[in-house]
Short mmCIF file of C-alpha atoms in Angstrom, two decimals:
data_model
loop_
_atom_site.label_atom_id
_atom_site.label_comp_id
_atom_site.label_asym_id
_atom_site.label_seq_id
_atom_site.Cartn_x
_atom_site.Cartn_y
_atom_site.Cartn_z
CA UNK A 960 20.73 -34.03 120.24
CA UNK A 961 19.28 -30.80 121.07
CA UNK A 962 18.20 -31.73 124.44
CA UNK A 963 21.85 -32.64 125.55
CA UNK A 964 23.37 -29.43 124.04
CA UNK A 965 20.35 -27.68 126.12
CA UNK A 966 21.37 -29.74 129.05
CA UNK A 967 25.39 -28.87 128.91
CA UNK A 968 24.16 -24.95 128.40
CA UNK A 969 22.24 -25.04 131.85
CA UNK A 970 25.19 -26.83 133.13
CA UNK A 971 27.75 -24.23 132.13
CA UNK A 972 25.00 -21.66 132.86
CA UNK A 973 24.81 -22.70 136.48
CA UNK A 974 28.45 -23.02 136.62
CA UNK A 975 28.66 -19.55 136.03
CA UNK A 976 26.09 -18.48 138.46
CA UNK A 977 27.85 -20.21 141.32
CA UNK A 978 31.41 -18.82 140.37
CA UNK A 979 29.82 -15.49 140.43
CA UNK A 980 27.90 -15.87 143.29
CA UNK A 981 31.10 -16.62 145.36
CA UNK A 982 32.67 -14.12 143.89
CA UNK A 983 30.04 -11.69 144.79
CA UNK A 984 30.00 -13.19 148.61
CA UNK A 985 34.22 -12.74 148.54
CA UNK A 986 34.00 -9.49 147.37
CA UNK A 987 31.32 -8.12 149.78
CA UNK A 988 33.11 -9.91 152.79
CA UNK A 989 36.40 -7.81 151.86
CA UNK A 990 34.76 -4.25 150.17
CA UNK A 991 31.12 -4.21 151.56
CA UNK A 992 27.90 -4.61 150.51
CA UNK A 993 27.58 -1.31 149.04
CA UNK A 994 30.73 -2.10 146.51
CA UNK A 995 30.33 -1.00 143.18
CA UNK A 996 31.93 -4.56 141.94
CA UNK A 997 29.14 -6.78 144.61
CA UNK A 998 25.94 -4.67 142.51
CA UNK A 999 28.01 -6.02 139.02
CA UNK A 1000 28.55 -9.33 140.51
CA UNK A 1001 24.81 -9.66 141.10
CA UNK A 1002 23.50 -7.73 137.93
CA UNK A 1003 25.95 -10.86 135.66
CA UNK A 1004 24.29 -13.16 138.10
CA UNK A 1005 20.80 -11.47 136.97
CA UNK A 1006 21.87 -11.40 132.98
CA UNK A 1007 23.21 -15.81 133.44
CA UNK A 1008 19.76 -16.55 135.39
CA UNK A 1009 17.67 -14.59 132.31
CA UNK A 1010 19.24 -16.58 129.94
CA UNK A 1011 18.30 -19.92 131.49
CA UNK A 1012 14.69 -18.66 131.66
CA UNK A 1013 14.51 -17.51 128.07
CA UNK A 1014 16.23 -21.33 127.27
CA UNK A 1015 13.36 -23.16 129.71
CA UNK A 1016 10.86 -20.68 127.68
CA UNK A 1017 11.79 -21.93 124.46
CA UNK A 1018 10.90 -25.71 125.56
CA UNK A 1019 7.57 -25.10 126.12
CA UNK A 1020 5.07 -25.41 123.22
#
C-alpha cells in the first residue's frame, strides 16, 4: 500500500515540476531570464525535486 501512495506522490511530484518548468520557460520568453518570477519558478522547481530525493532516500535501507 505504501509503495502505490509513494508512487502517486512522485507522480504528482513530477506533475508539478513540469507545470513549473513551463511556466518558468513562458515567463522567461515574455520577462527575461533575469526576472525575479523565472529565479522563483526555478527555486519551487528546486524545493519539488528535494522532496522526491528525500522520498527515494527514505526507500533505501
Amino acid at each position: 500500500m505504501t509503495n502505490l501512495l509513494d508512487g502517486e506522490r512522485l507522480d504528482k511530484y513530477n506533475e508539478q515540476i513540469e507545470h513549473l518548468r513551463q511556466q518558468m520557460i513562458d515567463t522567461a520568453n515574455s520577462l527575461g531570464l533575469n526576472h525575479p518570477q523565472v529565479l522563483n519558478y526555478s527555486q519551487k522547481i528546486d524545493e519539488t525535486h528535494n522532496l522526491i530525493l528525500k522520498m527515494e532516500q527514505g526507500k533505501q535501507y
